[in-house]
Amino acid sequence: MAFDLEMIQRVYANLGERVEAARQAVGKPLTLSEKILYSHLFAGATTQSFERGKAYVDFAPDRVAMQDATAQMALLQFMQAGRPQVAVPSTVHCDHLIQAEVGAVADLDIAKNKNKEVYDFLASVSDKYGIGFWKPGAGIIHQVVLENYAFPGGMMIGTDSHTPMAGGLGMIAIGVGGADACDVMAGLAWELKMPKLIGVKLTGKLSGWASAKDVILRVAGILTVKGGTGCIVEYFGEGAESLSAAGKGTICNMGAEIGATTSIFGYDEKMSDYLRATGRAEIADAADAVKADLRSDEGVYADPATYYDQLIEIDLNTLEPHINGPFTPDLAWPLSNFAKAVRDNNWPEKLEVGLIGSCTNSSYEDMTRSASIAAQATSKGLKVKAEFTITPGSELVRFTAERDGLLDTFEEMGGVVLANACGPCIGQWARHMDDPSRKNSIITSFNRNFAKRNDGNASTHAFVASPEIVTAFAIAGDLTFNPMTDTLTNEAGEQVKLDEPMGIEQPVNGYAVDDAGYQAPAEDGSGVNVLVSPTSDRLQLLAPFQAWEGTDLSGLKLLIKAKGKCTTDHISMAGPWLKYRGHLDNISNNMLIGAVNYYTEKTNSVKNQLTGEYGEVPAVQRAYKAAGVGSIVVGDENYGEGSSREHAAMEPRFLGVRAILVRSFARIHETNLKKQGMLALTFANPADYDKVQEDDTIEINGLTEFAPGRPLEIVLTHADGSVDEFMVNHTYNEGQIEWFKAGAALNIIRMKQNA
């Protein structure tokens, strides 16, 4: 069944005219990304070109997707907008609140009981406002979107940073905060700075142990965690066309780890095959009819260096499997060098757990390649040395994999099949461990491996690889094992070597499922009551943030000067805190508890300038708020990298932090701060970070003349009475300045709706 077919047909009906208008405006051949961007302008067909990396542009996405953790706050905000229904097709996916502990059935039952009030709220609010609802157990948002909603040439936003996975089907799909989703669901334009373009030309063809995952692991090593910031990464070439749609999705998914706005592939036969295999032949036929507009112009392919801001070339014929980590997804090691790196860096050689699945690598193809390795553990008499878990990406994949015997193969080697959910990838893992403080190693086919990300333990060294490499390592139980060259000793004392993985892109007998887990909304939701208990500790209706007082800011205290990496996991941890995603007051008790205090080298310990004593970050900030004292947070490079969670912006706003001043921002977090009426500022001179002292009282001047491109001034009054002054930059445009003045973007939406 094809969802929203009429909407997709409208997109294709307008595509040719809008692409030609863009080609005339730009005056040269167009990349695929430009075709999709220009064909989704809020104003319609363009009459002008927009400068990459400079121009702010209003877009009209085709759809919105939300996962259950971020959907709570997004929909609580949407309820304030005053609309009877969402303006574009939208869906909610229950995948983040299921904790992995025992196995799929037991874990899902526990989650349904534990999270009942959240699921009831999401189901009822979806029913009322015309939103499709995917029940717990239906699957991980991005796999479900790929199977049901992604379409070539479309544009979507999603309240999760790995939304770009839909680029595997030729769609521009961008991770955003809930406030952005609220805008689009309310029928407003969605604003984005016109991205720059990075072209990745893939030549040759993968073989042996190399997989699509190794492409993005290699790219992450080249570009680092911030090398893609402000850019769309567009893959092309004969190598790109040789990759399955699921493999393309894997690459686009993990593009979030290089900071990319999104990643995308041009439409080809592999995409058409996947659409048909997942019951969307009508969409494949419609895409085939406009295929030329779903790929870059031939002039781009002939001379790519002229059309992309940066060009990377990777030869798939010679690409080695990679293992990235630990503690950052851009520390890339070719398999042939990995054992030496493990020994040289004194990382724990013993592998304790191998985990495959997550949104990045949980397709049917991934399962078959991993199962081909798992089967050898049994057939060759090998005793599996590490724990091993499997997370199917959707009920469609799980049901089909079970029918085809793949899950039995995993269980025969000692694997535990977990629920169709995010689980350990996002820290939803009740790991069984004798001593959480000891150094240990795990390897996953996930996308992220920051400290504490998977199990909450700072001592866990997490590495990222393809599912087949993870499976081989789990069998060996040793990070220095190289399955391409090394042998293992089986239970008979024989030396055996693992054969190369084998897989199939689509199931021979087609996909099958009894209940995919989808619930359609009511035809008329006007009579539906949204379920929120006034005594709930998990859900809380929102009150509007106050408008700017109209003056410069003075008397601010330094809350924390964060040292080094400060991701959204450091600012608003996931794991056990996910239960409070719909209750802003309660979840604010995790604000910045993972950030390292520059002055003490400790986490969750900052000086309360009102008392002179040290306390937990949220408690100190609540004391400032109670005293009517504003505060400021200072950070380092790429502040707010990682997940799209807007709670990392809403919590400081709610608790009274007035500004975030850093050396540089990650894109999504900067936008989220702006949406909530916060000041997101950067040091004009990054060295001025060093001038900030623990006992400073701070002024922010220039707000009464706040304007695009005009710097603001920071004045630091130190404890000894001395003063430092310096300029700070911002990227606010006129519309975003109005968000700040109104107190939040949502305040403007409501005013317009009520006008």
PDB file of C-alpha atoms in Angstrom, residues 436-574:
ATOM      1  CA  PRO A 436      30.245  -0.789  35.291  1.00  0.00           C
ATOM      2  CA  SER A 437      33.368   1.171  36.184  1.00  0.00           C
ATOM      3  CA  ARG A 438      35.903  -1.175  34.586  1.00  0.00           C
ATOM      4  CA  LYS A 439      37.300  -0.593  31.119  1.00  0.00           C
ATOM      5  CA  ASN A 440      35.611  -2.769  28.530  1.00  0.00           C
ATOM      6  CA  SER A 441      34.934  -2.931  24.799  1.00  0.00           C
ATOM      7  CA  ILE A 442      31.768  -3.364  22.769  1.00  0.00           C
ATOM      8  CA  ILE A 443      31.220  -3.155  19.018  1.00  0.00           C
ATOM      9  CA  THR A 444      27.982  -2.167  17.293  1.00  0.00           C
ATOM     10  CA  SER A 445      26.514  -1.570  13.867  1.00  0.00           C
ATOM     11  CA  PHE A 446      24.984   1.634  15.231  1.00  0.00           C
ATOM     12  CA  ASN A 447      25.857   5.213  14.261  1.00  0.00           C
ATOM     13  CA  ARG A 448      27.020   6.911  17.467  1.00  0.00           C
ATOM     14  CA  ASN A 449      29.578   5.948  20.076  1.00  0.00           C
ATOM     15  CA  PHE A 450      30.105   8.924  22.363  1.00  0.00           C
ATOM     16  CA  ALA A 451      31.086   8.120  25.945  1.00  0.00           C
ATOM     17  CA  LYS A 452      28.136   6.687  27.913  1.00  0.00           C
ATOM     18  CA  ARG A 453      26.000   6.652  24.750  1.00  0.00           C
ATOM     19  CA  ASN A 454      25.033   2.976  24.748  1.00  0.00           C
ATOM     20  CA  ASP A 455      25.155   1.775  28.350  1.00  0.00           C
ATOM     21  CA  GLY A 456      25.706   4.891  30.451  1.00  0.00           C
ATOM     22  CA  ASN A 457      29.214   3.752  31.403  1.00  0.00           C
ATOM     23  CA  ALA A 458      32.068   6.177  30.717  1.00  0.00           C
ATOM     24  CA  SER A 459      34.547   3.282  30.789  1.00  0.00           C
ATOM     25  CA  THR A 460      32.909   1.456  27.894  1.00  0.00           C
ATOM     26  CA  HIS A 461      34.925   1.688  24.667  1.00  0.00           C
ATOM     27  CA  ALA A 462      32.332   1.554  21.892  1.00  0.00           C
ATOM     28  CA  PHE A 463      33.331   0.872  18.297  1.00  0.00           C
ATOM     29  CA  VAL A 464      31.170   1.107  15.168  1.00  0.00           C
ATOM     30  CA  ALA A 465      31.331  -1.230  12.159  1.00  0.00           C
ATOM     31  CA  SER A 466      29.126  -3.087   9.678  1.00  0.00           C
ATOM     32  CA  PRO A 467      26.780  -5.800  10.999  1.00  0.00           C
ATOM     33  CA  GLU A 468      28.835  -8.569   9.406  1.00  0.00           C
ATOM     34  CA  ILE A 469      32.075  -7.329  10.977  1.00  0.00           C
ATOM     35  CA  VAL A 470      30.290  -7.015  14.336  1.00  0.00           C
ATOM     36  CA  THR A 471      29.037 -10.597  14.011  1.00  0.00           C
ATOM     37  CA  ALA A 472      32.503 -11.900  13.182  1.00  0.00           C
ATOM     38  CA  PHE A 473      34.046 -10.025  16.099  1.00  0.00           C
ATOM     39  CA  ALA A 474      31.372 -11.355  18.463  1.00  0.00           C
ATOM     40  CA  ILE A 475      32.257 -14.911  17.432  1.00  0.00           C
ATOM     41  CA  ALA A 476      35.954 -14.225  18.040  1.00  0.00           C
ATOM     42  CA  GLY A 477      35.465 -12.158  21.202  1.00  0.00           C
ATOM     43  CA  ASP A 478      38.662 -10.314  20.348  1.00  0.00           C
ATOM     44  CA  LEU A 479      39.132  -6.837  18.853  1.00  0.00           C
ATOM     45  CA  THR A 480      42.476  -7.824  17.346  1.00  0.00           C
ATOM     46  CA  PHE A 481      40.819 -10.479  15.158  1.00  0.00           C
ATOM     47  CA  ASN A 482      40.800  -9.852  11.403  1.00  0.00           C
ATOM     48  CA  PRO A 483      38.226 -12.099   9.695  1.00  0.00           C
ATOM     49  CA  MET A 484      39.802 -11.432   6.300  1.00  0.00           C
ATOM     50  CA  THR A 485      43.129 -13.005   7.289  1.00  0.00           C
ATOM     51  CA  ASP A 486      42.920 -14.762  10.667  1.00  0.00           C
ATOM     52  CA  THR A 487      41.676 -18.176  11.718  1.00  0.00           C
ATOM     53  CA  LEU A 488      39.808 -19.223  14.847  1.00  0.00           C
ATOM     54  CA  THR A 489      40.119 -22.399  16.905  1.00  0.00           C
ATOM     55  CA  ASN A 490      36.891 -24.375  17.005  1.00  0.00           C
ATOM     56  CA  GLU A 491      35.708 -26.711  19.750  1.00  0.00           C
ATOM     57  CA  ALA A 492      37.462 -29.633  18.054  1.00  0.00           C
ATOM     58  CA  GLY A 493      40.761 -27.762  18.212  1.00  0.00           C
ATOM     59  CA  GLU A 494      40.796 -27.124  14.452  1.00  0.00           C
ATOM     60  CA  GLN A 495      41.799 -23.869  12.794  1.00  0.00           C
ATOM     61  CA  VAL A 496      38.889 -22.527  10.749  1.00  0.00           C
ATOM     62  CA  LYS A 497      38.421 -19.359   8.723  1.00  0.00           C
ATOM     63  CA  LEU A 498      35.192 -17.462   8.269  1.00  0.00           C
ATOM     64  CA  ASP A 499      33.909 -17.266   4.714  1.00  0.00           C
ATOM     65  CA  GLU A 500      32.989 -13.889   3.241  1.00  0.00           C
ATOM     66  CA  PRO A 501      29.462 -12.680   4.017  1.00  0.00           C
ATOM     67  CA  MET A 502      26.678 -13.371   1.543  1.00  0.00           C
ATOM     68  CA  GLY A 503      23.377 -11.518   1.428  1.00  0.00           C
ATOM     69  CA  ILE A 504      20.347 -10.725  -0.670  1.00  0.00           C
ATOM     70  CA  GLU A 505      18.783  -7.302  -1.090  1.00  0.00           C
ATOM     71  CA  GLN A 506      15.128  -8.336  -1.077  1.00  0.00           C
ATOM     72  CA  PRO A 507      13.530 -11.554   0.228  1.00  0.00           C
ATOM     73  CA  VAL A 508      13.074 -14.185  -2.471  1.00  0.00           C
ATOM     74  CA  ASN A 509       9.497 -14.828  -1.357  1.00  0.00           C
ATOM     75  CA  GLY A 510       8.713 -11.170  -0.814  1.00  0.00           C
ATOM     76  CA  TYR A 511       8.093  -9.300   2.418  1.00  0.00           C
ATOM     77  CA  ALA A 512       5.372 -10.510   4.766  1.00  0.00           C
ATOM     78  CA  VAL A 513       3.790  -9.228   7.970  1.00  0.00           C
ATOM     79  CA  ASP A 514       0.660 -10.003  10.010  1.00  0.00           C
ATOM     80  CA  ASP A 515       0.291  -6.626  11.734  1.00  0.00           C
ATOM     81  CA  ALA A 516       2.704  -3.853  10.758  1.00  0.00           C
ATOM     82  CA  GLY A 517       1.570  -1.800  13.766  1.00  0.00           C
ATOM     83  CA  TYR A 518      -0.067   1.154  11.988  1.00  0.00           C
ATOM     84  CA  GLN A 519      -3.097   3.034  13.350  1.00  0.00           C
ATOM     85  CA  ALA A 520      -4.838   5.497  11.024  1.00  0.00           C
ATOM     86  CA  PRO A 521      -6.220   8.735  12.556  1.00  0.00           C
ATOM     87  CA  ALA A 522      -9.907   9.549  12.918  1.00  0.00           C
ATOM     88  CA  GLU A 523     -11.639  11.013   9.877  1.00  0.00           C
ATOM     89  CA  ASP A 524     -12.920  13.810  12.116  1.00  0.00           C
ATOM     90  CA  GLY A 525     -10.853  14.377  15.238  1.00  0.00           C
ATOM     91  CA  SER A 526     -12.884  17.264  16.636  1.00  0.00           C
ATOM     92  CA  GLY A 527     -14.499  15.023  19.237  1.00  0.00           C
ATOM     93  CA  VAL A 528     -11.302  13.265  20.313  1.00  0.00           C
ATOM     94  CA  ASN A 529      -9.980  14.117  23.766  1.00  0.00           C
ATOM     95  CA  VAL A 530      -6.212  14.336  24.174  1.00  0.00           C
ATOM     96  CA  LEU A 531      -5.185  12.357  27.241  1.00  0.00           C
ATOM     97  CA  VAL A 532      -2.953  14.289  29.669  1.00  0.00           C
ATOM     98  CA  SER A 533      -3.347  13.817  33.421  1.00  0.00           C
ATOM     99  CA  PRO A 534      -2.788  16.998  35.456  1.00  0.00           C
ATOM    100  CA  THR A 535      -0.943  14.904  38.072  1.00  0.00           C
ATOM    101  CA  SER A 536       1.359  13.141  35.601  1.00  0.00           C
ATOM    102  CA  ASP A 537       5.104  13.228  36.183  1.00  0.00           C
ATOM    103  CA  ARG A 538       5.728  12.366  32.516  1.00  0.00           C
ATOM    104  CA  LEU A 539       3.471  14.780  30.636  1.00  0.00           C
ATOM    105  CA  GLN A 540       2.911  18.481  31.219  1.00  0.00           C
ATOM    106  CA  LEU A 541       0.983  20.991  29.144  1.00  0.00           C
ATOM    107  CA  LEU A 542       3.149  23.934  28.146  1.00  0.00           C
ATOM    108  CA  ALA A 543       2.899  27.593  29.082  1.00  0.00           C
ATOM    109  CA  PRO A 544       4.269  30.183  26.609  1.00  0.00           C
ATOM    110  CA  PHE A 545       7.765  31.550  27.224  1.00  0.00           C
ATOM    111  CA  GLN A 546       7.915  35.238  28.131  1.00  0.00           C
ATOM    112  CA  ALA A 547       8.800  37.830  25.517  1.00  0.00           C
ATOM    113  CA  TRP A 548      12.113  39.730  25.577  1.00  0.00           C
ATOM    114  CA  GLU A 549      11.990  42.661  27.992  1.00  0.00           C
ATOM    115  CA  GLY A 550      13.262  45.109  25.366  1.00  0.00           C
ATOM    116  CA  THR A 551      16.613  45.968  26.970  1.00  0.00           C
ATOM    117  CA  ASP A 552      20.212  44.819  26.965  1.00  0.00           C
ATOM    118  CA  LEU A 553      20.948  42.077  29.468  1.00  0.00           C
ATOM    119  CA  SER A 554      22.999  42.713  32.597  1.00  0.00           C
ATOM    120  CA  GLY A 555      23.789  41.017  35.875  1.00  0.00           C
ATOM    121  CA  LEU A 556      24.026  37.600  34.261  1.00  0.00           C
ATOM    122  CA  LYS A 557      25.965  34.875  36.072  1.00  0.00           C
ATOM    123  CA  LEU A 558      28.083  32.180  34.473  1.00  0.00           C
ATOM    124  CA  LEU A 559      26.275  28.875  34.936  1.00  0.00           C
ATOM    125  CA  ILE A 560      28.957  26.673  33.415  1.00  0.00           C
ATOM    126  CA  LYS A 561      31.925  26.972  31.101  1.00  0.00           C
ATOM    127  CA  ALA A 562      31.840  23.608  29.360  1.00  0.00           C
ATOM    128  CA  LYS A 563      35.174  22.083  28.419  1.00  0.00           C
ATOM    129  CA  GLY A 564      35.657  20.150  25.190  1.00  0.00           C
ATOM    130  CA  LYS A 565      32.969  18.056  23.523  1.00  0.00           C
ATOM    131  CA  CYS A 566      29.472  18.976  24.653  1.00  0.00           C
ATOM    132  CA  THR A 567      26.871  17.073  22.652  1.00  0.00           C
ATOM    133  CA  THR A 568      23.124  17.060  23.151  1.00  0.00           C
ATOM    134  CA  ASP A 569      23.740  13.899  25.195  1.00  0.00           C
ATOM    135  CA  HIS A 570      25.831  16.000  27.584  1.00  0.00           C
ATOM    136  CA  ILE A 571      23.217  18.777  27.640  1.00  0.00           C
ATOM    137  CA  SER A 572      20.131  16.561  27.974  1.00  0.00           C
ATOM    138  CA  MET A 573      20.953  12.904  28.493  1.00  0.00           C
ATOM    139  CA  ALA A 574      18.764  10.169  27.058  1.00  0.00           C
TER     140      ALA A 574
END
